[in-house]
Amino acid sequence: MAKDIDPDSMHCNCPVTTTLEILGGRWKPIILYCLQDGPVRFNALKRMIPGITQRMLTLSLRELESDGLILRHVREVVPPHVDYAMSPLGESLKPVLHAMSEWGAYYRTQTAPPQATSDAA
Amino acid sequence: MAKDIDPDSMHCNCPVTTTLEILGGRWKPIILYCLQDGPVRFNALKRMIPGITQRMLTLSLRELESDGLILRHVREVVPPHVDYAMSPLGESLKPVLHAMSEWGAYYRTQTAPPQATSDAA
DNA sequence: CCGCATCCTTACTGATACTG
DNA sequence: CAGTATCAGTAAGGATGCGG
């Protein structure tokens, strides 16, 4: 998803793809979701997202920061204290995240028949 | 993505991730975008999305169909005539696509260098 | 506590050629 | 026209260990 698209071979200017490029990947949306209620520390984030590895958390955080969606705040103390928070641009993404969340939930109700209707394919 | 997530290892029930799984990948959103105005034939789709290969178009279409977002209509004639259209579930995704599109466009205005027209629009 | 470096595996994507 | 099959390259994601 971090794939760089050459302007020369930019077949489609679809802004949806732009959005996908930014919050694509397995962990970005979850991280953003966790940050919605305020700043969170690195290890707290790791604890909130059980399956994530430190590597992926670090990489995702860096990309999110690089894309201007989150802010990284380092406090020079021992032990180190670093927390992450949404930037204004990140805040602007909230409605989108909300819409995607709503649809994802709706989708599940439409495709997850408890046990009846074997059209599970 | 075609990635299958085991319920047992489902670390996060974030519905946003569900949505991302469904329209993740390089071509899905573009295809959905092309289908928004009505049914389109296979080759027409291929023509509307210059960079896509037949393979990726076929695979993406199959996944979209499998996920219930689009409908495949085969007319048994020579030459073969197959067209794809949004299903009601696909239609329900339109607002989400629109929100993502809006944000993507907004994001570009926020990150586009003022001094140059580097946005390959 | 926070993060980086290395290596490895898998998944996604693409080019090309062939078929009903 | 609308696919399918095979092959291969790249990049995303993960495991583990070290450093500030």
PDB file of C-alpha atoms (C1' of nucleotides) in Angstrom:
ATOM      1  CA  MET A   1       0.000   0.000   0.000  1.00  0.00           C
ATOM      2  CA  ALA A   2       2.914   2.269   0.558  1.00  0.00           C
ATOM      3  CA  LYS A   3       3.533   1.646  -3.096  1.00  0.00           C
ATOM      4  CA  ASP A   4       4.542   4.751  -4.884  1.00  0.00           C
ATOM      5  CA  ILE A   5       2.623   5.632  -7.973  1.00  0.00           C
ATOM      6  CA  ASP A   6       4.476   7.294 -10.785  1.00  0.00           C
ATOM      7  CA  PRO A   7       2.638  10.365 -12.023  1.00  0.00           C
ATOM      8  CA  ASP A   8       3.472   9.338 -15.564  1.00  0.00           C
ATOM      9  CA  SER A   9       1.746   6.035 -15.180  1.00  0.00           C
ATOM     10  CA  MET A  10      -1.091   7.424 -13.096  1.00  0.00           C
ATOM     11  CA  HIS A  11      -3.900   5.672 -14.851  1.00  0.00           C
ATOM     12  CA  CYS A  12      -6.555   6.820 -12.493  1.00  0.00           C
ATOM     13  CA  ASN A  13      -6.827   9.919 -10.366  1.00  0.00           C
ATOM     14  CA  CYS A  14      -9.488   8.341  -8.240  1.00  0.00           C
ATOM     15  CA  PRO A  15      -9.260  10.080  -4.842  1.00  0.00           C
ATOM     16  CA  VAL A  16     -10.624   6.958  -3.238  1.00  0.00           C
ATOM     17  CA  THR A  17      -7.361   5.279  -4.125  1.00  0.00           C
ATOM     18  CA  THR A  18      -5.511   8.111  -2.448  1.00  0.00           C
ATOM     19  CA  THR A  19      -7.432   7.474   0.733  1.00  0.00           C
ATOM     20  CA  LEU A  20      -6.799   3.752   0.453  1.00  0.00           C
ATOM     21  CA  GLU A  21      -3.099   4.348  -0.010  1.00  0.00           C
ATOM     22  CA  ILE A  22      -3.008   6.295   3.219  1.00  0.00           C
ATOM     23  CA  LEU A  23      -4.987   4.080   5.505  1.00  0.00           C
ATOM     24  CA  GLY A  24      -4.276   0.888   3.686  1.00  0.00           C
ATOM     25  CA  GLY A  25      -2.582  -1.964   5.394  1.00  0.00           C
ATOM     26  CA  ARG A  26      -3.627  -4.146   8.200  1.00  0.00           C
ATOM     27  CA  TRP A  27      -3.109  -1.860  11.169  1.00  0.00           C
ATOM     28  CA  LYS A  28      -3.515   1.771  10.224  1.00  0.00           C
ATOM     29  CA  PRO A  29      -7.276   2.012  10.656  1.00  0.00           C
ATOM     30  CA  ILE A  30      -7.131   0.219  13.982  1.00  0.00           C
ATOM     31  CA  ILE A  31      -4.445   2.566  15.213  1.00  0.00           C
ATOM     32  CA  LEU A  32      -6.430   5.580  14.106  1.00  0.00           C
ATOM     33  CA  TYR A  33      -9.442   4.110  15.807  1.00  0.00           C
ATOM     34  CA  CYS A  34      -7.499   3.771  19.051  1.00  0.00           C
ATOM     35  CA  LEU A  35      -6.364   7.365  18.829  1.00  0.00           C
ATOM     36  CA  GLN A  36      -9.830   8.784  18.405  1.00  0.00           C
ATOM     37  CA  ASP A  37     -10.379   9.421  22.084  1.00  0.00           C
ATOM     38  CA  GLY A  38      -7.110  11.184  22.785  1.00  0.00           C
ATOM     39  CA  PRO A  39      -3.333  10.689  22.952  1.00  0.00           C
ATOM     40  CA  VAL A  40      -2.071   7.197  23.606  1.00  0.00           C
ATOM     41  CA  ARG A  41       1.389   5.920  24.462  1.00  0.00           C
ATOM     42  CA  PHE A  42       3.315   3.423  22.412  1.00  0.00           C
ATOM     43  CA  ASN A  43       2.957   0.511  24.752  1.00  0.00           C
ATOM     44  CA  ALA A  44      -0.645   1.335  25.472  1.00  0.00           C
ATOM     45  CA  LEU A  45      -1.283   1.119  21.758  1.00  0.00           C
ATOM     46  CA  LYS A  46       0.516  -2.187  21.612  1.00  0.00           C
ATOM     47  CA  ARG A  47      -1.638  -3.420  24.430  1.00  0.00           C
ATOM     48  CA  MET A  48      -4.828  -2.237  22.729  1.00  0.00           C
ATOM     49  CA  ILE A  49      -3.945  -4.132  19.576  1.00  0.00           C
ATOM     50  CA  PRO A  50      -2.943  -7.607  20.746  1.00  0.00           C
ATOM     51  CA  GLY A  51      -1.960  -9.050  17.389  1.00  0.00           C
ATOM     52  CA  ILE A  52       0.379  -6.307  16.316  1.00  0.00           C
ATOM     53  CA  THR A  53       4.147  -6.590  16.492  1.00  0.00           C
ATOM     54  CA  GLN A  54       6.368  -3.762  17.626  1.00  0.00           C
ATOM     55  CA  ARG A  55       7.780  -3.549  14.156  1.00  0.00           C
ATOM     56  CA  MET A  56       4.436  -3.068  12.480  1.00  0.00           C
ATOM     57  CA  LEU A  57       3.295  -0.634  15.130  1.00  0.00           C
ATOM     58  CA  THR A  58       6.424   1.447  14.679  1.00  0.00           C
ATOM     59  CA  LEU A  59       6.225   1.345  10.885  1.00  0.00           C
ATOM     60  CA  SER A  60       2.537   2.166  10.795  1.00  0.00           C
ATOM     61  CA  LEU A  61       2.991   4.998  13.249  1.00  0.00           C
ATOM     62  CA  ARG A  62       5.822   6.437  11.184  1.00  0.00           C
ATOM     63  CA  GLU A  63       3.810   6.338   8.001  1.00  0.00           C
ATOM     64  CA  LEU A  64       0.803   7.864   9.677  1.00  0.00           C
ATOM     65  CA  GLU A  65       3.030  10.609  11.039  1.00  0.00           C
ATOM     66  CA  SER A  66       4.694  11.068   7.671  1.00  0.00           C
ATOM     67  CA  ASP A  67       1.294  11.417   6.046  1.00  0.00           C
ATOM     68  CA  GLY A  68       0.399  14.075   8.591  1.00  0.00           C
ATOM     69  CA  LEU A  69      -2.410  12.180  10.227  1.00  0.00           C
ATOM     70  CA  ILE A  70      -0.926  11.849  13.667  1.00  0.00           C
ATOM     71  CA  LEU A  71       1.433  13.793  15.897  1.00  0.00           C
ATOM     72  CA  ARG A  72       4.282  12.278  17.841  1.00  0.00           C
ATOM     73  CA  HIS A  73       5.114  13.797  21.187  1.00  0.00           C
ATOM     74  CA  VAL A  74       8.344  12.824  22.886  1.00  0.00           C
ATOM     75  CA  ARG A  75       8.948  13.716  26.490  1.00  0.00           C
ATOM     76  CA  GLU A  76      12.618  13.503  27.404  1.00  0.00           C
ATOM     77  CA  VAL A  77      12.430  11.640  30.624  1.00  0.00           C
ATOM     78  CA  VAL A  78      13.487   8.312  31.973  1.00  0.00           C
ATOM     79  CA  PRO A  79      11.884   6.023  31.257  1.00  0.00           C
ATOM     80  CA  PRO A  80      11.070   7.430  27.822  1.00  0.00           C
ATOM     81  CA  HIS A  81       7.577   8.710  27.320  1.00  0.00           C
ATOM     82  CA  VAL A  82       6.183   8.972  23.807  1.00  0.00           C
ATOM     83  CA  ASP A  83       2.600   9.486  22.940  1.00  0.00           C
ATOM     84  CA  TYR A  84       0.692   9.758  19.716  1.00  0.00           C
ATOM     85  CA  ALA A  85      -2.300  11.892  18.952  1.00  0.00           C
ATOM     86  CA  MET A  86      -4.431  12.742  15.987  1.00  0.00           C
ATOM     87  CA  SER A  87      -3.512  15.826  14.023  1.00  0.00           C
ATOM     88  CA  PRO A  88      -6.204  18.132  12.630  1.00  0.00           C
ATOM     89  CA  LEU A  89      -5.874  16.279   9.346  1.00  0.00           C
ATOM     90  CA  GLY A  90      -6.359  13.037  11.209  1.00  0.00           C
ATOM     91  CA  GLU A  91      -9.413  14.486  12.890  1.00  0.00           C
ATOM     92  CA  SER A  92     -10.815  15.291   9.482  1.00  0.00           C
ATOM     93  CA  LEU A  93     -10.657  11.609   8.685  1.00  0.00           C
ATOM     94  CA  LYS A  94     -12.960  10.690  11.542  1.00  0.00           C
ATOM     95  CA  PRO A  95     -16.215  10.980   9.567  1.00  0.00           C
ATOM     96  CA  VAL A  96     -14.733   8.715   6.908  1.00  0.00           C
ATOM     97  CA  LEU A  97     -13.647   6.210   9.500  1.00  0.00           C
ATOM     98  CA  HIS A  98     -17.101   6.402  11.006  1.00  0.00           C
ATOM     99  CA  ALA A  99     -18.766   5.804   7.652  1.00  0.00           C
ATOM    100  CA  MET A 100     -16.521   2.839   6.988  1.00  0.00           C
ATOM    101  CA  SER A 101     -17.215   1.492  10.437  1.00  0.00           C
ATOM    102  CA  GLU A 102     -20.949   1.802   9.983  1.00  0.00           C
ATOM    103  CA  TRP A 103     -20.832   0.074   6.628  1.00  0.00           C
ATOM    104  CA  GLY A 104     -18.575  -2.695   7.922  1.00  0.00           C
ATOM    105  CA  ALA A 105     -21.049  -3.383  10.693  1.00  0.00           C
ATOM    106  CA  TYR A 106     -23.942  -3.310   8.253  1.00  0.00           C
ATOM    107  CA  TYR A 107     -22.084  -5.626   5.903  1.00  0.00           C
ATOM    108  CA  ARG A 108     -21.705  -8.164   8.660  1.00  0.00           C
ATOM    109  CA  THR A 109     -25.398  -8.203   9.349  1.00  0.00           C
ATOM    110  CA  GLN A 110     -26.022  -8.804   5.665  1.00  0.00           C
ATOM    111  CA  THR A 111     -23.507 -11.593   5.219  1.00  0.00           C
ATOM    112  CA  ALA A 112     -23.417 -13.331   8.567  1.00  0.00           C
ATOM    113  CA  PRO A 113     -26.567 -15.390   8.767  1.00  0.00           C
ATOM    114  CA  PRO A 114     -26.288 -17.099  12.184  1.00  0.00           C
ATOM    115  CA  GLN A 115     -26.739 -20.635  10.846  1.00  0.00           C
ATOM    116  CA  ALA A 116     -29.502 -20.582   8.318  1.00  0.00           C
ATOM    117  CA  THR A 117     -29.202 -20.043   4.580  1.00  0.00           C
ATOM    118  CA  SER A 118     -26.155 -21.893   3.402  1.00  0.00           C
ATOM    119  CA  ASP A 119     -25.273 -19.214   0.901  1.00  0.00           C
ATOM    120  CA  ALA A 120     -22.216 -18.458   2.972  1.00  0.00           C
ATOM    121  CA  ALA A 121     -20.121 -18.407  -0.159  1.00  0.00           C
TER     122      ALA A 121
ATOM    123  CA  MET B   1      -8.151  -8.548   0.111  1.00  0.00           C
ATOM    124  CA  ALA B   2      -8.583 -12.217  -0.382  1.00  0.00           C
ATOM    125  CA  LYS B   3      -6.846 -12.751   2.893  1.00  0.00           C
ATOM    126  CA  ASP B   4      -8.844 -14.992   5.099  1.00  0.00           C
ATOM    127  CA  ILE B   5      -9.020 -14.111   8.739  1.00  0.00           C
ATOM    128  CA  ASP B   6      -9.430 -16.935  11.182  1.00  0.00           C
ATOM    129  CA  PRO B   7     -12.101 -16.171  13.731  1.00  0.00           C
ATOM    130  CA  ASP B   8      -9.861 -17.662  16.379  1.00  0.00           C
ATOM    131  CA  SER B   9      -7.098 -15.209  15.678  1.00  0.00           C
ATOM    132  CA  MET B  10      -9.431 -12.290  15.178  1.00  0.00           C
ATOM    133  CA  HIS B  11      -7.638  -9.855  17.427  1.00  0.00           C
ATOM    134  CA  CYS B  12      -9.790  -6.916  16.558  1.00  0.00           C
ATOM    135  CA  ASN B  13     -13.410  -6.711  15.535  1.00  0.00           C
ATOM    136  CA  CYS B  14     -12.926  -3.265  14.114  1.00  0.00           C
ATOM    137  CA  PRO B  15     -15.558  -2.961  11.382  1.00  0.00           C
ATOM    138  CA  VAL B  16     -13.328  -0.521   9.568  1.00  0.00           C
ATOM    139  CA  THR B  17     -10.951  -3.396   8.951  1.00  0.00           C
ATOM    140  CA  THR B  18     -13.835  -5.394   7.542  1.00  0.00           C
ATOM    141  CA  THR B  19     -14.512  -2.644   5.061  1.00  0.00           C
ATOM    142  CA  LEU B  20     -10.852  -2.386   4.172  1.00  0.00           C
ATOM    143  CA  GLU B  21     -10.640  -6.116   3.608  1.00  0.00           C
ATOM    144  CA  ILE B  22     -13.450  -5.884   1.116  1.00  0.00           C
ATOM    145  CA  LEU B  23     -12.389  -2.929  -0.947  1.00  0.00           C
ATOM    146  CA  GLY B  24      -8.710  -3.288  -0.299  1.00  0.00           C
ATOM    147  CA  GLY B  25      -6.323  -3.800  -3.122  1.00  0.00           C
ATOM    148  CA  ARG B  26      -5.321  -1.655  -6.000  1.00  0.00           C
ATOM    149  CA  TRP B  27      -8.331  -1.961  -8.271  1.00  0.00           C
ATOM    150  CA  LYS B  28     -11.482  -2.672  -6.305  1.00  0.00           C
ATOM    151  CA  PRO B  29     -12.430   0.928  -5.536  1.00  0.00           C
ATOM    152  CA  ILE B  30     -11.776   2.002  -9.101  1.00  0.00           C
ATOM    153  CA  ILE B  31     -13.957  -0.798 -10.416  1.00  0.00           C
ATOM    154  CA  LEU B  32     -16.737   0.091  -8.018  1.00  0.00           C
ATOM    155  CA  TYR B  33     -16.379   3.684  -9.079  1.00  0.00           C
ATOM    156  CA  CYS B  34     -16.788   2.703 -12.729  1.00  0.00           C
ATOM    157  CA  LEU B  35     -19.903   0.709 -11.907  1.00  0.00           C
ATOM    158  CA  GLN B  36     -21.634   3.540 -10.114  1.00  0.00           C
ATOM    159  CA  ASP B  37     -23.496   4.771 -13.155  1.00  0.00           C
ATOM    160  CA  GLY B  38     -24.853   1.448 -14.313  1.00  0.00           C
ATOM    161  CA  PRO B  39     -23.876  -1.955 -15.724  1.00  0.00           C
ATOM    162  CA  VAL B  40     -20.612  -2.178 -17.616  1.00  0.00           C
ATOM    163  CA  ARG B  41     -19.180  -4.947 -19.764  1.00  0.00           C
ATOM    164  CA  PHE B  42     -15.876  -6.652 -19.102  1.00  0.00           C
ATOM    165  CA  ASN B  43     -13.958  -5.082 -21.931  1.00  0.00           C
ATOM    166  CA  ALA B  44     -15.510  -1.706 -21.301  1.00  0.00           C
ATOM    167  CA  LEU B  45     -14.232  -1.927 -17.753  1.00  0.00           C
ATOM    168  CA  LYS B  46     -10.831  -2.867 -19.034  1.00  0.00           C
ATOM    169  CA  ARG B  47     -10.920   0.123 -21.300  1.00  0.00           C
ATOM    170  CA  MET B  48     -11.968   2.458 -18.499  1.00  0.00           C
ATOM    171  CA  ILE B  49      -9.049   1.348 -16.367  1.00  0.00           C
ATOM    172  CA  PRO B  50      -6.028   1.486 -18.675  1.00  0.00           C
ATOM    173  CA  GLY B  51      -3.453   0.110 -16.266  1.00  0.00           C
ATOM    174  CA  ILE B  52      -5.324  -3.026 -15.271  1.00  0.00           C
ATOM    175  CA  THR B  53      -4.578  -6.454 -16.658  1.00  0.00           C
ATOM    176  CA  GLN B  54      -7.224  -8.980 -17.586  1.00  0.00           C
ATOM    177  CA  ARG B  55      -6.058 -11.145 -14.772  1.00  0.00           C
ATOM    178  CA  MET B  56      -6.452  -8.488 -12.113  1.00  0.00           C
ATOM    179  CA  LEU B  57      -9.765  -7.370 -13.502  1.00  0.00           C
ATOM    180  CA  THR B  58     -11.080 -10.914 -13.452  1.00  0.00           C
ATOM    181  CA  LEU B  59      -9.775 -11.590  -9.956  1.00  0.00           C
ATOM    182  CA  SER B  60     -11.090  -8.333  -8.556  1.00  0.00           C
ATOM    183  CA  LEU B  61     -14.464  -8.852 -10.185  1.00  0.00           C
ATOM    184  CA  ARG B  62     -14.705 -12.356  -8.766  1.00  0.00           C
ATOM    185  CA  GLU B  63     -13.922 -11.187  -5.265  1.00  0.00           C
ATOM    186  CA  LEU B  64     -16.355  -8.320  -5.504  1.00  0.00           C
ATOM    187  CA  GLU B  65     -19.001 -10.751  -6.696  1.00  0.00           C
ATOM    188  CA  SER B  66     -18.100 -13.226  -3.993  1.00  0.00           C
ATOM    189  CA  ASP B  67     -18.440 -10.489  -1.401  1.00  0.00           C
ATOM    190  CA  GLY B  68     -21.869  -9.677  -2.765  1.00  0.00           C
ATOM    191  CA  LEU B  69     -21.073  -6.184  -3.920  1.00  0.00           C
ATOM    192  CA  ILE B  70     -21.622  -6.686  -7.610  1.00  0.00           C
ATOM    193  CA  LEU B  71     -23.784  -8.843  -9.843  1.00  0.00           C
ATOM    194  CA  ARG B  72     -22.566 -10.740 -12.864  1.00  0.00           C
ATOM    195  CA  HIS B  73     -24.935 -11.091 -15.753  1.00  0.00           C
ATOM    196  CA  VAL B  74     -24.086 -13.524 -18.542  1.00  0.00           C
ATOM    197  CA  ARG B  75     -25.992 -13.466 -21.774  1.00  0.00           C
ATOM    198  CA  GLU B  76     -25.543 -16.658 -23.768  1.00  0.00           C
ATOM    199  CA  VAL B  77     -24.912 -15.256 -27.174  1.00  0.00           C
ATOM    200  CA  VAL B  78     -22.089 -15.069 -29.651  1.00  0.00           C
ATOM    201  CA  PRO B  79     -19.974 -13.185 -29.089  1.00  0.00           C
ATOM    202  CA  PRO B  80     -20.244 -13.616 -25.323  1.00  0.00           C
ATOM    203  CA  HIS B  81     -21.810 -10.760 -23.455  1.00  0.00           C
ATOM    204  CA  VAL B  82     -21.115 -10.350 -19.747  1.00  0.00           C
ATOM    205  CA  ASP B  83     -21.851  -7.279 -17.758  1.00  0.00           C
ATOM    206  CA  TYR B  84     -21.337  -6.297 -14.177  1.00  0.00           C
ATOM    207  CA  ALA B  85     -23.558  -4.153 -12.047  1.00  0.00           C
ATOM    208  CA  MET B  86     -23.722  -3.050  -8.457  1.00  0.00           C
ATOM    209  CA  SER B  87     -25.847  -5.102  -6.132  1.00  0.00           C
ATOM    210  CA  PRO B  88     -27.977  -3.444  -3.465  1.00  0.00           C
ATOM    211  CA  LEU B  89     -25.152  -4.119  -1.030  1.00  0.00           C
ATOM    212  CA  GLY B  90     -22.790  -2.438  -3.429  1.00  0.00           C
ATOM    213  CA  GLU B  91     -25.143   0.498  -3.686  1.00  0.00           C
ATOM    214  CA  SER B  92     -25.059   0.811   0.075  1.00  0.00           C
ATOM    215  CA  LEU B  93     -21.344   1.343  -0.179  1.00  0.00           C
ATOM    216  CA  LYS B  94     -21.713   4.409  -2.341  1.00  0.00           C
ATOM    217  CA  PRO B  95     -21.876   6.921   0.519  1.00  0.00           C
ATOM    218  CA  VAL B  96     -18.707   5.417   1.958  1.00  0.00           C
ATOM    219  CA  LEU B  97     -16.971   5.622  -1.390  1.00  0.00           C
ATOM    220  CA  HIS B  98     -18.147   9.196  -1.671  1.00  0.00           C
ATOM    221  CA  ALA B  99     -16.828  10.081   1.783  1.00  0.00           C
ATOM    222  CA  MET B 100     -13.490   8.505   0.956  1.00  0.00           C
ATOM    223  CA  SER B 101     -13.379  10.336  -2.330  1.00  0.00           C
ATOM    224  CA  GLU B 102     -14.126  13.664  -0.669  1.00  0.00           C
ATOM    225  CA  TRP B 103     -11.461  13.128   1.947  1.00  0.00           C
ATOM    226  CA  GLY B 104      -8.907  12.011  -0.623  1.00  0.00           C
ATOM    227  CA  ALA B 105      -9.496  15.193  -2.565  1.00  0.00           C
ATOM    228  CA  TYR B 106      -9.280  17.271   0.599  1.00  0.00           C
ATOM    229  CA  TYR B 107      -6.090  15.509   1.601  1.00  0.00           C
ATOM    230  CA  ARG B 108      -4.510  16.454  -1.690  1.00  0.00           C
ATOM    231  CA  THR B 109      -5.281  20.116  -1.166  1.00  0.00           C
ATOM    232  CA  GLN B 110      -3.680  19.906   2.255  1.00  0.00           C
ATOM    233  CA  THR B 111      -0.528  18.200   1.094  1.00  0.00           C
ATOM    234  CA  ALA B 112      -0.091  19.606  -2.386  1.00  0.00           C
ATOM    235  CA  PRO B 113       2.983  21.817  -2.633  1.00  0.00           C
ATOM    236  CA  PRO B 114       1.726  25.376  -3.203  1.00  0.00           C
ATOM    237  CA  GLN B 115       4.715  26.236  -5.379  1.00  0.00           C
ATOM    238  CA  ALA B 116       4.196  23.592  -8.019  1.00  0.00           C
ATOM    239  CA  THR B 117       1.595  21.545  -9.775  1.00  0.00           C
ATOM    240  CA  SER B 118       3.074  18.291  -8.632  1.00  0.00           C
ATOM    241  CA  ASP B 119      -0.333  16.763  -8.219  1.00  0.00           C
ATOM    242  CA  ALA B 120      -0.521  14.571 -11.250  1.00  0.00           C
ATOM    243  CA  ALA B 121      -4.134  15.468 -11.754  1.00  0.00           C
TER     244      ALA B 121
ATOM    245  C1'  DC C   1       9.944   2.228  27.649  1.00  0.00           C
ATOM    246  C1'  DC C   2      10.646   2.972  22.897  1.00  0.00           C
ATOM    247  C1'  DG C   3      12.528   1.687  18.728  1.00  0.00           C
ATOM    248  C1'  DC C   4      15.772  -0.210  15.148  1.00  0.00           C
ATOM    249  C1'  DA C   5      18.037  -4.026  12.236  1.00  0.00           C
ATOM    250  C1'  DT C   6      18.114  -8.389  10.070  1.00  0.00           C
ATOM    251  C1'  DC C   7      16.117 -12.248   8.050  1.00  0.00           C
ATOM    252  C1'  DC C   8      12.254 -14.790   6.365  1.00  0.00           C
ATOM    253  C1'  DT C   9       7.528 -16.052   4.636  1.00  0.00           C
ATOM    254  C1'  DT C  10       3.494 -15.009   2.348  1.00  0.00           C
ATOM    255  C1'  DA C  11       0.353 -12.348  -0.332  1.00  0.00           C
ATOM    256  C1'  DC C  12      -0.522  -9.233  -4.009  1.00  0.00           C
ATOM    257  C1'  DT C  13       0.264  -7.877  -8.465  1.00  0.00           C
ATOM    258  C1'  DG C  14       1.824  -8.228 -13.204  1.00  0.00           C
ATOM    259  C1'  DA C  15       3.295 -10.223 -18.145  1.00  0.00           C
ATOM    260  C1'  DT C  16       2.361 -13.414 -21.393  1.00  0.00           C
ATOM    261  C1'  DA C  17       0.146 -17.052 -23.758  1.00  0.00           C
ATOM    262  C1'  DC C  18      -3.804 -20.047 -24.505  1.00  0.00           C
ATOM    263  C1'  DT C  19      -9.101 -21.403 -24.703  1.00  0.00           C
ATOM    264  C1'  DG C  20     -14.492 -21.646 -25.406  1.00  0.00           C
TER     265       DG C  20
ATOM    266  C1'  DC D   1     -15.592 -11.195 -26.020  1.00  0.00           C
ATOM    267  C1'  DA D   2     -14.499 -13.018 -21.823  1.00  0.00           C
ATOM    268  C1'  DG D   3     -12.039 -15.425 -19.565  1.00  0.00           C
ATOM    269  C1'  DT D   4      -8.046 -19.203 -17.603  1.00  0.00           C
ATOM    270  C1'  DA D   5      -3.124 -20.906 -16.635  1.00  0.00           C
ATOM    271  C1'  DT D   6       1.522 -20.449 -15.528  1.00  0.00           C
ATOM    272  C1'  DC D   7       5.438 -17.946 -14.255  1.00  0.00           C
ATOM    273  C1'  DA D   8       7.780 -14.423 -11.764  1.00  0.00           C
ATOM    274  C1'  DG D   9       8.841  -9.892  -9.165  1.00  0.00           C
ATOM    275  C1'  DT D  10       7.850  -6.888  -5.369  1.00  0.00           C
ATOM    276  C1'  DA D  11       6.324  -5.525  -1.201  1.00  0.00           C
ATOM    277  C1'  DA D  12       3.657  -6.156   3.039  1.00  0.00           C
ATOM    278  C1'  DG D  13       3.778  -8.415   7.187  1.00  0.00           C
ATOM    279  C1'  DG D  14       6.041 -11.219  10.968  1.00  0.00           C
ATOM    280  C1'  DA D  15       9.852 -13.330  14.354  1.00  0.00           C
ATOM    281  C1'  DT D  16      13.625 -12.419  16.837  1.00  0.00           C
ATOM    282  C1'  DG D  17      17.380 -10.010  18.891  1.00  0.00           C
ATOM    283  C1'  DC D  18      20.001  -5.657  20.016  1.00  0.00           C
ATOM    284  C1'  DG D  19      20.431  -0.629  21.449  1.00  0.00           C
ATOM    285  C1'  DG D  20      19.409   4.142  23.653  1.00  0.00           C
TER     286       DG D  20
END
